[in-house]
Structure formats: structure tokens, C-alpha cells
Amino acid sequence: MFRLMLTTTLAMLPLAAGAQEITVGAANVTPFLDPGRDHSNVGSQFYYNSFDTLINRDHSKLESKWVPALATSWELIEPTVMELTLREDVIFHNGDPMTADDVVFSLNRMFQATFPPYVVRAKDRLGNFTEAEKVDDYTVRIHAAREEPLWETLISLQQIMIIPEVYTKALTGDPELAEDGDYEAFALAPMGTGPYRVADLQPGEKLVWERFNGFWGEIAPLERATVVQIAETASRVTALKTGEVDIITNVAPDQISLIERDPNLKTEGTATALFHVMIMNQNHPKLQDPRIRQAMSLAIDRDALNEALWLGKAVVPSTHTMEEMGALHQPELTTFEYDPERAKALLEEAGYDGFEITYDTAATYYTNGLLAAQAITEMWSAVGINGRVNVQDQWSGDDPEMMARNWSNPMYFSDPFGSFGVMWAPEGPSESEGRFNTDAEYAEKWERFRFSTDIDARKAAYAELMEEMKADPVVLPLYRPFESWAMKRSVNWAPMPGHIPYVLDFRAGSISLADS
Amino acid sequence: MANLTDAILPRPSNRTGNDRNIIQKAAILLAVLLAVAAIFAPLLTPFDSLEQSLLSRLRPPLGFERHAPGHLLGTDELGRDVLSRALYGLRLTLALAFAGAVLGLLLGGLLGLVAGLRRGWVEDLVMALVDMQIAIPFTLVALLVLAVMGSSLTVLVLVLGIAGWEQYARIVRGEVRRIAAQPFLEAARTAGSGPLYTACYHVLPNLISPLVVQFTLALSNIVILESTLSFLGLGVQPPQPSLGSMVGLGRDYMPTAPWIVLTPALLILLLTFTVQILGDWLRDHTDVRLRDR
């Protein structure tokens, strides 16, 4: 008996030590890690564990509450200049101390971007910032071109997380210069100041985090976390059931009951701060009449899609808005509706002759994407639209032949500018891909929405932009998808309301493992 | 003692023959049933194969809890009737396989005929192509073609047609060479029959029986190939059902709604099985060399 107890105890020892390690089975592992150039749903999973922003927010809260991170304090010394005092005990994963030089380097690589992937991100969200300037080793100033209503929001973006200057410049070529090659190399050998260092990155396959003991804040709860890519839903669920992994991502609603039936497993889900949308090509020769596009939009019963595909757990919006946007949340606007009778009338008015309208979708990229596409074309046919699902994996948003397709519009930061704004700004990604046109009137409304310092003026301008979307629609937000993660019961983790979508936050206070 | 003799001596040959006949008769009956089901699918199915009923998704077949009345074999992930989709899928799969097999027959038969009659470098070329086709794993070629060209029913039929042509070419060439050495052909030529006339009136009739057999055998291979391609998402595109795509799209639901996969999978099994048996039966009844065995 004693011997049995002894062996049992011995057998449990390595388990107790191993309990601080987890493995995650993810639908997608990122092909690179550079917070500056990335804004994908795949990448956003990974930055928060290894990188810090100057200003952070309390992620346990839905509303924005700013907390010090790499900057301990900040103030506006002029309407267009913010001065930040930096934390002094911060070191990067290679041991180098973080100073104002690193901060200025990280910010200016975006504000004054020359590397093309940075240029895109800088333009769509950081365009108002002109430069960062060093005052002394632990003080920096950020200059904006115009008065900025969203200072803290934009300074806390993933894209301007802080990276090391000396290390990055020395990666390739001349160690004194920041070359494109340095940034390309950094994306495969990333380094920040966060609580976990990236110990191994195999693009698209595997990512290993190890606890960074030199972290300036509360030390990481996990010794090691490994993320492996398991693309197929069924394989991910199997890997979780067999104990091969501890957490899996992107669990479709249809799988939830199967997982909950297993006494050792549980799921955690949330209506993610992101819209699955249908986009329509304003410039397709057959779709130039807005009445056709209005009908395509009015024909879709989004509540039925929610009930059927998301078990009613998704959120169907009346306009392009989210409660995370705080004072700018405007659920009272009605921009998008279901009205099949009006759809039929509009088609008749527009003289629709039954030509085929294609709806592009990838086979598996969006949860329920293919199912929704088939349901949507069926709803179209109910009002007389001859729709066809076109399954293809390549992105067709820049193809002039594209008529309609699915897409997602994440909330990159909690403001309408961070969601609708990033995608549908004048000269933004949609207009530059040639499927959306703006005129001087739209641009004027946009300017008032983006830069008014008075909240009511911003709300009014945004409502006017929504009216434009209603009159000449190019996008229909379908729903906020209900995204779930499944895990062993011994893992205490759940997505937090203050994060952008999909962040795997393993910092202190965000995850713990029950000793079992 | 009598029992022992029974055990040692070979059983009367008609006994095994009867067993085989029963299986063959059952298979032929099944084949006819499947063909009728496929041809008359629009009349037989209770629902439109594309009609969705989003609020009764993933309902089980008759006899299980939560069964939705009318949907005999349950509903799929969009609330479509599984039985109706399976029958339409069977119809499309059979039609594609048939078109593909006919294309392969025409292409392979023609090349084999030319090779057998013309000989020389033409024959060498055709036979080199045949060897190449045999050497390359065709599923890979099919995947590549569909990935590059994009999937449409036309491309799919072409791919399925190219899948089996080499077998016909070999058979036809061999038969043509055998027939060419027969005295009756010598007689025809002496009587002034031209090459085209010879090919059509003297050679082709003798080719029919081996070709019919090969056609049936190839059909089941093509059914499998079509199902494989559709399973992988490169064949028939949703929402159009084919047996393979139903299995492919339904596999995420295996643990919770197995009927979505089982129905088309069972149909694929029955289809290939009966077609194979039918091929054997045809060979037994048409091949002269086997007739007296």
C-alpha cells in the first residue's frame, strides 16, 4: 500500500510541474509576427503576450479605461502634442533596456513609414500623427497634424507596440540603418517587452512562448505555451478530446453541444467585436443601380441566419455600431433592415431582368461562411434574385468582376473609426480596391465624423454617413459572430471584453490552471 | 462414408454458379433500382434538393427523437432534406460518371483504333501516351487541372473523361491487331473493302463486347473519382449536391448528425458495388473465351 502511494505521488510530481504549460490548437497560426504591419484576425491572437503599448486599457471592462503600460503618465501639452513619461525599469527579451530611442523608433517607423506594409497601416489609422520626438531618455512627445479626439485610443493600438531599435536595425545589412530587410527579418524573429518571449516561430505551423522573467509587470502565470495549427474543425475537437491540446480556438456553434457533453471539457464564447459582412461592388456594370444593391441587402433575413446558424447567440445590428464604442454607440439608427416586399418592389423598379449575381466565399475561412452564403442566395431567390455561390479561396475584393462576397470588419479599436472607419474612409482600402466610390460630400461628412472634438457633432456626422450607406449600400453587417474556445475544465480562461477580437491573453490575471 | 466423399469431391459446378447468379441477379435488380431512382429523382423526392428550412436544421431520420415530419432521412446543416439531396446527388454523380465514361470511350476507342490500324509511329505515339497516363497518379492531375481551371461541370466532365481513356485504347488496339490477323478480314480486303469501310463494318462490331465490359468497370472508378474530387471541394460546387460533396461538407457533423454523411456514403458503396458486379456479369456473358468455362 505504501509502495502504491509512493508511486502515485512520484507519478504526480512531473504533472504538477507540467501543469504550468499548455498547448493551444488554433485554426490558424500566423505566417509572421510584427505588430506594426499586421491587422489580421489571425495575427491579433498573438501580439498581446509578447509586446506592450505605451498606454494600455483595462481589458476586463467593456468601456475604455486607460491604464499605464510602458508610459507611466501622459498629458497634452498642446492640442496637437502629447508628452509621455516612460517607465524606467523595462527591458526587452534580449536584456537591452527600453529607452526613448526605442519608442521614437517604433512610432516613427509607422508615422513616417517607408516600408510598404507599414505605409498601409499608418495611412488607414495613424494618418493624423506626424512624428515622435525624444525629449530625454525617458520622455517622448507625439505630434499630430490636427487636433485629435482619440489620443489614448490610438496610442494604445497594436500597430504601435514598442519594439527594440538596436536589435531590429542590426538584423540585416547596415546595423546603423533601418532597412526594409530588417523589418522582414524582424517579422520572423520578433522581440518585445511583454511577459512571454517568442521562443520558436514556425510560420503557419507553430508558435512557442516562454515566460520572460525580466518582465516589468506581474510575472507570467505559464512557464510555456505552445500554439499549433490544426486547420480542420473536426481534427481540433478530436485533439482536445484526446488531450493532445488544452485549448482550441474557433469552435463553431454546432460543435458546442458535442463538447459540453464531455464532463472534462467546457466552452467559453462571446459575440466577438467584429462583423461578418456582405460587401457589394458599387462599380460592377450590372450593380451600378443602387436599387439592385438595396434589394440584395433587404432580402436577407439576418435574424433567421442568427437563429439557425448561431443558435441565436450572434448579435444582429441595426446599423454599423457596437456597444464597445461607448458614447459613440448609436443603436437607435436603423440603417439595415429585412424587408422582402420592398426588395421585390425595388427590383421591379430597377428593371432587374434575372441576371445572375454571384456571392463569393472561401470554403472554410469564416465560421459558418459557406452555410451563410448558401442561405443568403436562397433568401435572394425568394425575392426573385438569381444568386449563385462561388466558392474560391483567393480574395476577390479587388476583382472588378466581383459582385458580392463575404468579408469581416473587425473593431480594431473602440470607436466607429476603428471599425467602419478603417474600411470605408475616403481613399481607404475599399475605395482603393475599386468597389466603392466617395465624393466631396462624403469626404466632408467623413472629416466632421473623424475630427470633431465634440462628441455630439461626431455622432451626427456618423449618422449622416450611415444614411449614405442606406441610400447607396456597399456593405451589410450580417452579425457579430459568436466565437467560442473550448478547453479542459482545469483551464481557467475566457476572452475578455476589453480586447480586440481573438486575442489569446495569457498574462497574469487572465489565465490560470487548476491543480488537479 | 458418403459424407466424406462429398467433402473430398468437388461440388457440382452448378452450385457455385447458382450462388453467383443470385448475387448477380440481386445486383442487377439494385442497379436498375438505382438507375430508376436517379432518372426519376424529380418525381420521387419529397422536397426540392436546394430548398432550405433554416429552423429545422440537423434533424435526425424517422424514428429518432426530434425527427421533423416528412424528412424521412433527416435534414442537413441548412435544413435541406437529406433523402432528396441524396437522390439528386446520385443523379448528378451518375450523369457525370456516364458522360465521363462515354468521353473516355470515344477518346480511347478512337486512338486505339487508329493505333491498331495504322501501326508505325502513330501506334508508338499512342502507346507512349497510354504508358504516361498509367504512370502518373491521375487524381493528382485532376486536382491540378481543377485548381488551375476552376471547377465547372464542363471541366469536371472533361477531367473524368480523360481519367480512363487509356484502358479503352489498349483494349481496342489489342483487339484490332488480333482481328486484323483473322482470315475474314483478309478476305474482305481482297474483296476491295477500303480502310474506313473495314474499320466500321468489320472491326467495330467485334469490339463491342469488350468495350461494354470495360465501360461498366470504368464507370465505378469514375464514380469514385468524381466523389473524391467533390469531397475535396474541387468537383460539384455547393449548393448543388453530389454524393461526394455531401460526404465532404457533412463530415464536420459526423459526431452530431451522422445521417448527413451516411446516406450518400452508403449510396456510393451500393453504386460502385452493383456496377462492378454488373461488369463481371456482362463479361461472363459476352466474352467468347469465358463462355464455355
PDB file of C-alpha atoms in Angstrom, chain A residues 77-165:
ATOM      1  CA  ILE A  77       0.930  69.944 -23.584  1.00  0.00           C
ATOM      2  CA  GLU A  78      -0.633  71.479 -26.687  1.00  0.00           C
ATOM      3  CA  PRO A  79      -3.809  70.409 -28.507  1.00  0.00           C
ATOM      4  CA  THR A  80      -1.675  68.575 -31.055  1.00  0.00           C
ATOM      5  CA  VAL A  81       1.206  67.417 -28.845  1.00  0.00           C
ATOM      6  CA  MET A  82       1.161  64.686 -26.208  1.00  0.00           C
ATOM      7  CA  GLU A  83       4.059  64.224 -23.817  1.00  0.00           C
ATOM      8  CA  LEU A  84       4.588  60.793 -22.269  1.00  0.00           C
ATOM      9  CA  THR A  85       6.836  59.791 -19.388  1.00  0.00           C
ATOM     10  CA  LEU A  86       8.318  56.328 -19.855  1.00  0.00           C
ATOM     11  CA  ARG A  87       8.700  53.541 -17.320  1.00  0.00           C
ATOM     12  CA  GLU A  88      12.374  53.166 -16.376  1.00  0.00           C
ATOM     13  CA  ASP A  89      12.758  49.501 -15.416  1.00  0.00           C
ATOM     14  CA  VAL A  90      11.716  47.945 -18.734  1.00  0.00           C
ATOM     15  CA  ILE A  91      13.954  45.522 -20.628  1.00  0.00           C
ATOM     16  CA  PHE A  92      13.452  43.751 -23.944  1.00  0.00           C
ATOM     17  CA  HIS A  93      13.579  39.955 -24.189  1.00  0.00           C
ATOM     18  CA  ASN A  94      17.304  40.117 -25.092  1.00  0.00           C
ATOM     19  CA  GLY A  95      18.111  42.130 -21.946  1.00  0.00           C
ATOM     20  CA  ASP A  96      18.515  45.561 -23.575  1.00  0.00           C
ATOM     21  CA  PRO A  97      16.868  48.356 -21.588  1.00  0.00           C
ATOM     22  CA  MET A  98      13.986  50.178 -23.258  1.00  0.00           C
ATOM     23  CA  THR A  99      14.541  53.921 -23.660  1.00  0.00           C
ATOM     24  CA  ALA A 100      13.010  56.849 -25.507  1.00  0.00           C
ATOM     25  CA  ASP A 101      15.088  55.895 -28.557  1.00  0.00           C
ATOM     26  CA  ASP A 102      13.241  52.586 -28.941  1.00  0.00           C
ATOM     27  CA  VAL A 103       9.887  54.317 -28.527  1.00  0.00           C
ATOM     28  CA  VAL A 104      10.689  57.024 -31.081  1.00  0.00           C
ATOM     29  CA  PHE A 105      11.975  54.348 -33.479  1.00  0.00           C
ATOM     30  CA  SER A 106       8.858  52.173 -33.086  1.00  0.00           C
ATOM     31  CA  LEU A 107       6.467  55.086 -33.535  1.00  0.00           C
ATOM     32  CA  ASN A 108       8.254  56.794 -36.400  1.00  0.00           C
ATOM     33  CA  ARG A 109       8.597  53.554 -38.353  1.00  0.00           C
ATOM     34  CA  MET A 110       4.796  53.849 -38.565  1.00  0.00           C
ATOM     35  CA  PHE A 111       4.184  57.626 -38.516  1.00  0.00           C
ATOM     36  CA  GLN A 112       6.788  58.224 -41.238  1.00  0.00           C
ATOM     37  CA  ALA A 113       6.536  54.811 -42.832  1.00  0.00           C
ATOM     38  CA  THR A 114       8.554  53.883 -45.918  1.00  0.00           C
ATOM     39  CA  PHE A 115       8.270  50.067 -45.679  1.00  0.00           C
ATOM     40  CA  PRO A 116       5.134  49.368 -47.775  1.00  0.00           C
ATOM     41  CA  PRO A 117       3.300  47.109 -45.256  1.00  0.00           C
ATOM     42  CA  TYR A 118       3.685  49.851 -42.629  1.00  0.00           C
ATOM     43  CA  VAL A 119       2.525  52.555 -45.059  1.00  0.00           C
ATOM     44  CA  VAL A 120      -0.861  50.853 -45.456  1.00  0.00           C
ATOM     45  CA  ARG A 121      -1.491  50.559 -41.712  1.00  0.00           C
ATOM     46  CA  ALA A 122      -0.139  54.043 -40.997  1.00  0.00           C
ATOM     47  CA  LYS A 123      -2.454  55.551 -43.569  1.00  0.00           C
ATOM     48  CA  ASP A 124      -5.673  53.799 -42.561  1.00  0.00           C
ATOM     49  CA  ARG A 125      -5.494  54.575 -38.833  1.00  0.00           C
ATOM     50  CA  LEU A 126      -2.416  56.597 -37.834  1.00  0.00           C
ATOM     51  CA  GLY A 127      -2.574  59.235 -40.578  1.00  0.00           C
ATOM     52  CA  ASN A 128      -3.010  62.160 -38.202  1.00  0.00           C
ATOM     53  CA  PHE A 129       0.336  61.606 -36.438  1.00  0.00           C
ATOM     54  CA  THR A 130       3.363  63.292 -37.930  1.00  0.00           C
ATOM     55  CA  GLU A 131       6.239  62.296 -35.656  1.00  0.00           C
ATOM     56  CA  ALA A 132       7.525  61.130 -32.310  1.00  0.00           C
ATOM     57  CA  GLU A 133      10.307  63.130 -30.699  1.00  0.00           C
ATOM     58  CA  LYS A 134      12.727  62.336 -27.888  1.00  0.00           C
ATOM     59  CA  VAL A 135      12.876  64.895 -25.085  1.00  0.00           C
ATOM     60  CA  ASP A 136      15.174  62.932 -22.772  1.00  0.00           C
ATOM     61  CA  ASP A 137      15.890  59.241 -22.182  1.00  0.00           C
ATOM     62  CA  TYR A 138      12.502  58.677 -20.539  1.00  0.00           C
ATOM     63  CA  THR A 139      10.318  61.377 -22.095  1.00  0.00           C
ATOM     64  CA  VAL A 140       8.839  61.464 -25.586  1.00  0.00           C
ATOM     65  CA  ARG A 141       6.440  63.746 -27.425  1.00  0.00           C
ATOM     66  CA  ILE A 142       4.000  62.721 -30.129  1.00  0.00           C
ATOM     67  CA  HIS A 143       2.938  65.322 -32.678  1.00  0.00           C
ATOM     68  CA  ALA A 144      -0.369  65.284 -34.539  1.00  0.00           C
ATOM     69  CA  ALA A 145      -1.262  67.304 -37.619  1.00  0.00           C
ATOM     70  CA  ARG A 146      -4.726  68.228 -36.340  1.00  0.00           C
ATOM     71  CA  GLU A 147      -6.485  68.191 -33.021  1.00  0.00           C
ATOM     72  CA  GLU A 148      -7.033  64.524 -32.218  1.00  0.00           C
ATOM     73  CA  PRO A 149     -10.237  63.367 -30.487  1.00  0.00           C
ATOM     74  CA  LEU A 150      -8.904  59.834 -29.976  1.00  0.00           C
ATOM     75  CA  TRP A 151      -5.469  60.261 -28.392  1.00  0.00           C
ATOM     76  CA  GLU A 152      -5.403  57.395 -25.889  1.00  0.00           C
ATOM     77  CA  THR A 153      -7.378  55.102 -28.192  1.00  0.00           C
ATOM     78  CA  LEU A 154      -4.854  55.422 -30.990  1.00  0.00           C
ATOM     79  CA  ILE A 155      -1.751  55.387 -28.764  1.00  0.00           C
ATOM     80  CA  SER A 156      -2.901  52.015 -27.367  1.00  0.00           C
ATOM     81  CA  LEU A 157      -3.093  50.340 -30.817  1.00  0.00           C
ATOM     82  CA  GLN A 158      -1.393  47.032 -31.534  1.00  0.00           C
ATOM     83  CA  GLN A 159       0.295  48.664 -34.542  1.00  0.00           C
ATOM     84  CA  ILE A 160       2.417  50.930 -32.346  1.00  0.00           C
ATOM     85  CA  MET A 161       3.509  48.378 -29.787  1.00  0.00           C
ATOM     86  CA  ILE A 162       7.145  49.023 -28.885  1.00  0.00           C
ATOM     87  CA  ILE A 163       9.991  47.053 -30.489  1.00  0.00           C
ATOM     88  CA  PRO A 164      13.778  47.353 -29.879  1.00  0.00           C
ATOM     89  CA  GLU A 165      15.711  49.760 -32.121  1.00  0.00           C
TER      90      GLU A 165
END
